[in-house]
């Protein structure tokens, strides 16, 4: 290098006295992204030289492209080096000095009061300047691939003055040297830097070296053609994404579209448990293999937030606010594209491999039902493959089920009645009553089934969906077949009064009905409408006292039962009272609702009765 190096000084053209405090202030919350920006610039430089070489426009041999990051704790620097296309002094002036700052004035004007810090980077081409969030002083040492050009060194402290001198770099590429400021000393720690690189650079397309190791996988699965991939590839990539996951995914969807927007990715359907909140935020959003965020809300429909995987799209605006994202036309299109892809895939598996689909329904069902509840478009498609499972674990589509119950489960007005249980254990008595009539009972015992019932009702025309314990079975499906009741009006009133007195509740809703003789002597029910009201208000955190306390069970006395006749014939009140208590408790017990002191009293009474 000659002694009298060409030296040029100049001023960055900007009206604001000092841009850097503003950059620092606005970008404050996300300091670590300087590494993302600088490493992706280095990757861009490598991609560009690759292209230029392929076009035969570079005489320089391409070599092995690589980006290296290193920390020097003593010198307090971080260096990002690449062997990409490099820059001439003229190019530095053009790309680094002017472009960035031309946007900056505008940015200062526009965002002065908004405090929306994430908007800046990329949007205004301030990527490189994020270096100043953590540095007092930044140097660029670079040599262009172009023959007969000199290496150059640019440097700039935290003000608007820059300096360009000739440098003695002999190899193609760029070194960015950050002199880390006092208050960003955390980034002089190797572990901290590695953490940031792992987060943002895991799948960048050019090898990233740190501490003599390559950190990234430059050809992640989603960047390859689906036709070239095997099942193992997908499973291995899942492990790469979620090293701590215990389960294999059920299946996956490879997304690949370039019109009207650009999007690639892989979405995995995980095996899910009922604790599904834990599974959220497992989709990672990338832009040209640069990690952006794992908050994909708005890009991915709400009901698919439980999916895992990767979405990569250069068309998603990345550094803008949430409200902007919601309104963005591309985001809307992407959202409905994903919904369609998912329903197509589900329809395909259902059609081609129904046994497999049925076997996985426990997990798939959660997505499908959630989707049907929240997304009308999806619901229209899903109605063809949404499965219903009955208490015998047989599975039906909605249409199949409608036909299945068509003949047997119509009431007197011609309406079909679907019966379901949300707890086959505690509602077993009611289920067996239904089974005695050869009625079928669906199992809707999942977390979201409470809401799904309403979707089901909408999809099934002229059909009511009722929980099996909502009434006595012959009133649930009222076929208007009158079973004769052998009790007189007086006898019925005597019974009702006796029950109210013994149970100590004047307001108890007691009826006497002609149930079959082999049914329970007393049946407790909660009307479908009442229960839904209660569930709804509970879900909204309302106080049940607003409706005069928690709704109680209605008591149905089986007027045809032997024990009831016995009660009527017996004159000894003490014996009668014990019997009434006993059969009422049995009804509670059949629902697993007897506990505490009431349970103890029941057991004591039972022992006494056995002794007689
Ligand atoms: P953007 O990446 O959005 O263009 P930046 O501020 O990150 O904005 O970078 C500005 C420009 O500086 C780049 O477009 C590129 O021309 C140039 N540049 C930055 N870093 C490098 C590098 N490592 N090698 C070559 N050119 C670079
Ligand atoms: Mg950039």
PDB file of N, CA and C in Angstrom, residues 34-35 38-39 42 67-73 75-82 134-135 137-141 169 174-180 187-188 190 193 197 208-211:
ATOM      1  N   UNK A  34     -29.041  -6.980  14.980  1.00  0.00           N
ATOM      2  CA  UNK A  34     -27.924  -6.477  14.147  1.00  0.00           C
ATOM      3  C   UNK A  34     -27.190  -7.654  13.497  1.00  0.00           C
ATOM      4  N   UNK A  35     -27.088  -8.760  14.221  1.00  0.00           N
ATOM      5  CA  UNK A  35     -26.385  -9.922  13.666  1.00  0.00           C
ATOM      6  C   UNK A  35     -27.155 -10.526  12.498  1.00  0.00           C
ATOM      7  N   UNK A  38     -26.548  -8.152   9.494  1.00  0.00           N
ATOM      8  CA  UNK A  38     -25.207  -8.163   8.905  1.00  0.00           C
ATOM      9  C   UNK A  38     -24.887  -9.522   8.294  1.00  0.00           C
ATOM     10  N   UNK A  39     -25.299 -10.583   8.962  1.00  0.00           N
ATOM     11  CA  UNK A  39     -25.044 -11.907   8.396  1.00  0.00           C
ATOM     12  C   UNK A  39     -25.890 -12.093   7.137  1.00  0.00           C
ATOM     13  N   UNK A  42     -24.150 -10.450   4.341  1.00  0.00           N
ATOM     14  CA  UNK A  42     -22.993 -11.254   3.911  1.00  0.00           C
ATOM     15  C   UNK A  42     -23.459 -12.424   3.046  1.00  0.00           C
ATOM     16  N   UNK A  67     -19.528 -17.534   5.303  1.00  0.00           N
ATOM     17  CA  UNK A  67     -19.580 -16.342   6.147  1.00  0.00           C
ATOM     18  C   UNK A  67     -19.001 -16.738   7.498  1.00  0.00           C
ATOM     19  N   UNK A  68     -18.068 -15.943   8.020  1.00  0.00           N
ATOM     20  CA  UNK A  68     -17.501 -16.260   9.340  1.00  0.00           C
ATOM     21  C   UNK A  68     -17.803 -15.139  10.316  1.00  0.00           C
ATOM     22  N   UNK A  69     -18.148 -15.525  11.507  1.00  0.00           N
ATOM     23  CA  UNK A  69     -18.391 -14.543  12.564  1.00  0.00           C
ATOM     24  C   UNK A  69     -17.407 -14.843  13.679  1.00  0.00           C
ATOM     25  N   UNK A  70     -16.760 -13.802  14.210  1.00  0.00           N
ATOM     26  CA  UNK A  70     -15.851 -14.044  15.332  1.00  0.00           C
ATOM     27  C   UNK A  70     -15.923 -12.900  16.327  1.00  0.00           C
ATOM     28  N   UNK A  71     -15.639 -13.249  17.574  1.00  0.00           N
ATOM     29  CA  UNK A  71     -15.665 -12.275  18.647  1.00  0.00           C
ATOM     30  C   UNK A  71     -14.243 -12.138  19.191  1.00  0.00           C
ATOM     31  N   UNK A  72     -13.799 -10.915  19.346  1.00  0.00           N
ATOM     32  CA  UNK A  72     -12.507 -10.695  19.989  1.00  0.00           C
ATOM     33  C   UNK A  72     -12.760  -9.898  21.261  1.00  0.00           C
ATOM     34  N   UNK A  73     -12.708 -10.610  22.371  1.00  0.00           N
ATOM     35  CA  UNK A  73     -13.067  -9.989  23.647  1.00  0.00           C
ATOM     36  C   UNK A  73     -12.089  -8.892  24.039  1.00  0.00           C
ATOM     37  N   UNK A  75     -10.046  -7.045  22.016  1.00  0.00           N
ATOM     38  CA  UNK A  75     -10.172  -5.868  21.154  1.00  0.00           C
ATOM     39  C   UNK A  75     -11.582  -5.281  21.191  1.00  0.00           C
ATOM     40  N   UNK A  76     -12.500  -6.008  21.836  1.00  0.00           N
ATOM     41  CA  UNK A  76     -13.915  -5.609  21.925  1.00  0.00           C
ATOM     42  C   UNK A  76     -14.554  -5.435  20.548  1.00  0.00           C
ATOM     43  N   UNK A  77     -14.305  -6.434  19.700  1.00  0.00           N
ATOM     44  CA  UNK A  77     -14.899  -6.356  18.365  1.00  0.00           C
ATOM     45  C   UNK A  77     -15.643  -7.642  18.005  1.00  0.00           C
ATOM     46  N   UNK A  78     -16.600  -7.476  17.105  1.00  0.00           N
ATOM     47  CA  UNK A  78     -17.211  -8.610  16.417  1.00  0.00           C
ATOM     48  C   UNK A  78     -16.945  -8.396  14.933  1.00  0.00           C
ATOM     49  N   UNK A  79     -16.465  -9.440  14.269  1.00  0.00           N
ATOM     50  CA  UNK A  79     -16.184  -9.315  12.837  1.00  0.00           C
ATOM     51  C   UNK A  79     -17.058 -10.288  12.058  1.00  0.00           C
ATOM     52  N   UNK A  80     -17.661  -9.765  11.011  1.00  0.00           N
ATOM     53  CA  UNK A  80     -18.464 -10.603  10.118  1.00  0.00           C
ATOM     54  C   UNK A  80     -17.776 -10.561   8.752  1.00  0.00           C
ATOM     55  N   UNK A  81     -17.268 -11.704   8.324  1.00  0.00           N
ATOM     56  CA  UNK A  81     -16.512 -11.738   7.069  1.00  0.00           C
ATOM     57  C   UNK A  81     -17.219 -12.616   6.054  1.00  0.00           C
ATOM     58  N   UNK A  82     -17.149 -12.196   4.806  1.00  0.00           N
ATOM     59  CA  UNK A  82     -17.674 -13.051   3.752  1.00  0.00           C
ATOM     60  C   UNK A  82     -16.746 -13.009   2.558  1.00  0.00           C
ATOM     61  N   UNK A 134     -25.222  -1.389  18.499  1.00  0.00           N
ATOM     62  CA  UNK A 134     -24.338  -2.019  19.481  1.00  0.00           C
ATOM     63  C   UNK A 134     -22.889  -1.520  19.382  1.00  0.00           C
ATOM     64  N   UNK A 135     -22.611  -0.642  18.406  1.00  0.00           N
ATOM     65  CA  UNK A 135     -21.213  -0.243  18.185  1.00  0.00           C
ATOM     66  C   UNK A 135     -21.000   1.256  18.322  1.00  0.00           C
ATOM     67  N   UNK A 137     -18.231   2.338  16.776  1.00  0.00           N
ATOM     68  CA  UNK A 137     -17.367   2.571  15.636  1.00  0.00           C
ATOM     69  C   UNK A 137     -17.461   1.335  14.746  1.00  0.00           C
ATOM     70  N   UNK A 138     -17.678   1.589  13.448  1.00  0.00           N
ATOM     71  CA  UNK A 138     -17.834   0.453  12.542  1.00  0.00           C
ATOM     72  C   UNK A 138     -16.893   0.613  11.358  1.00  0.00           C
ATOM     73  N   UNK A 139     -16.251  -0.483  10.979  1.00  0.00           N
ATOM     74  CA  UNK A 139     -15.367  -0.453   9.808  1.00  0.00           C
ATOM     75  C   UNK A 139     -15.851  -1.470   8.777  1.00  0.00           C
ATOM     76  N   UNK A 140     -15.722  -1.071   7.520  1.00  0.00           N
ATOM     77  CA  UNK A 140     -15.959  -2.017   6.439  1.00  0.00           C
ATOM     78  C   UNK A 140     -14.657  -2.126   5.660  1.00  0.00           C
ATOM     79  N   UNK A 141     -14.131  -3.330   5.561  1.00  0.00           N
ATOM     80  CA  UNK A 141     -12.951  -3.528   4.722  1.00  0.00           C
ATOM     81  C   UNK A 141     -13.388  -4.466   3.611  1.00  0.00           C
ATOM     82  N   UNK A 169      -6.564  -5.190   1.639  1.00  0.00           N
ATOM     83  CA  UNK A 169      -7.180  -6.516   1.507  1.00  0.00           C
ATOM     84  C   UNK A 169      -6.927  -7.056   0.107  1.00  0.00           C
ATOM     85  N   UNK A 174     -15.879  -9.109   2.016  1.00  0.00           N
ATOM     86  CA  UNK A 174     -16.084  -7.988   2.931  1.00  0.00           C
ATOM     87  C   UNK A 174     -15.915  -8.418   4.386  1.00  0.00           C
ATOM     88  N   UNK A 175     -15.209  -7.590   5.146  1.00  0.00           N
ATOM     89  CA  UNK A 175     -15.190  -7.761   6.603  1.00  0.00           C
ATOM     90  C   UNK A 175     -15.906  -6.565   7.216  1.00  0.00           C
ATOM     91  N   UNK A 176     -16.848  -6.841   8.067  1.00  0.00           N
ATOM     92  CA  UNK A 176     -17.485  -5.766   8.823  1.00  0.00           C
ATOM     93  C   UNK A 176     -16.959  -5.889  10.249  1.00  0.00           C
ATOM     94  N   UNK A 177     -16.334  -4.828  10.741  1.00  0.00           N
ATOM     95  CA  UNK A 177     -15.765  -4.896  12.092  1.00  0.00           C
ATOM     96  C   UNK A 177     -16.546  -3.940  12.995  1.00  0.00           C
ATOM     97  N   UNK A 178     -17.166  -4.516  13.987  1.00  0.00           N
ATOM     98  CA  UNK A 178     -17.962  -3.720  14.919  1.00  0.00           C
ATOM     99  C   UNK A 178     -17.160  -3.502  16.192  1.00  0.00           C
ATOM    100  N   UNK A 179     -16.962  -2.262  16.573  1.00  0.00           N
ATOM    101  CA  UNK A 179     -16.333  -1.979  17.859  1.00  0.00           C
ATOM    102  C   UNK A 179     -17.461  -1.781  18.865  1.00  0.00           C
ATOM    103  N   UNK A 180     -17.651  -2.812  19.647  1.00  0.00           N
ATOM    104  CA  UNK A 180     -18.850  -2.901  20.488  1.00  0.00           C
ATOM    105  C   UNK A 180     -18.811  -1.869  21.617  1.00  0.00           C
ATOM    106  N   UNK A 187     -22.619  -8.658  23.989  1.00  0.00           N
ATOM    107  CA  UNK A 187     -22.380  -9.314  22.693  1.00  0.00           C
ATOM    108  C   UNK A 187     -20.912  -9.695  22.479  1.00  0.00           C
ATOM    109  N   UNK A 188     -20.079  -9.428  23.472  1.00  0.00           N
ATOM    110  CA  UNK A 188     -18.688  -9.873  23.380  1.00  0.00           C
ATOM    111  C   UNK A 188     -18.531 -11.261  23.993  1.00  0.00           C
ATOM    112  N   UNK A 190     -19.141 -15.196  23.623  1.00  0.00           N
ATOM    113  CA  UNK A 190     -19.340 -16.182  22.549  1.00  0.00           C
ATOM    114  C   UNK A 190     -20.679 -16.902  22.629  1.00  0.00           C
ATOM    115  N   UNK A 193     -23.497 -14.662  21.414  1.00  0.00           N
ATOM    116  CA  UNK A 193     -23.482 -14.509  19.958  1.00  0.00           C
ATOM    117  C   UNK A 193     -23.941 -15.801  19.279  1.00  0.00           C
ATOM    118  N   UNK A 197     -27.026 -16.321  16.679  1.00  0.00           N
ATOM    119  CA  UNK A 197     -26.813 -16.927  15.354  1.00  0.00           C
ATOM    120  C   UNK A 197     -27.690 -18.173  15.187  1.00  0.00           C
ATOM    121  N   UNK A 208     -22.440 -20.749   7.661  1.00  0.00           N
ATOM    122  CA  UNK A 208     -22.056 -19.713   8.626  1.00  0.00           C
ATOM    123  C   UNK A 208     -21.114 -20.363   9.634  1.00  0.00           C
ATOM    124  N   UNK A 209     -19.903 -19.809   9.727  1.00  0.00           N
ATOM    125  CA  UNK A 209     -18.914 -20.398  10.623  1.00  0.00           C
ATOM    126  C   UNK A 209     -18.769 -19.554  11.878  1.00  0.00           C
ATOM    127  N   UNK A 210     -18.744 -20.245  13.006  1.00  0.00           N
ATOM    128  CA  UNK A 210     -18.506 -19.553  14.271  1.00  0.00           C
ATOM    129  C   UNK A 210     -17.723 -20.514  15.154  1.00  0.00           C
ATOM    130  N   UNK A 211     -16.682 -20.025  15.777  1.00  0.00           N
ATOM    131  CA  UNK A 211     -15.792 -20.876  16.588  1.00  0.00           C
ATOM    132  C   UNK A 211     -15.386 -22.137  15.829  1.00  0.00           C
TER     133      UNK A 211
END
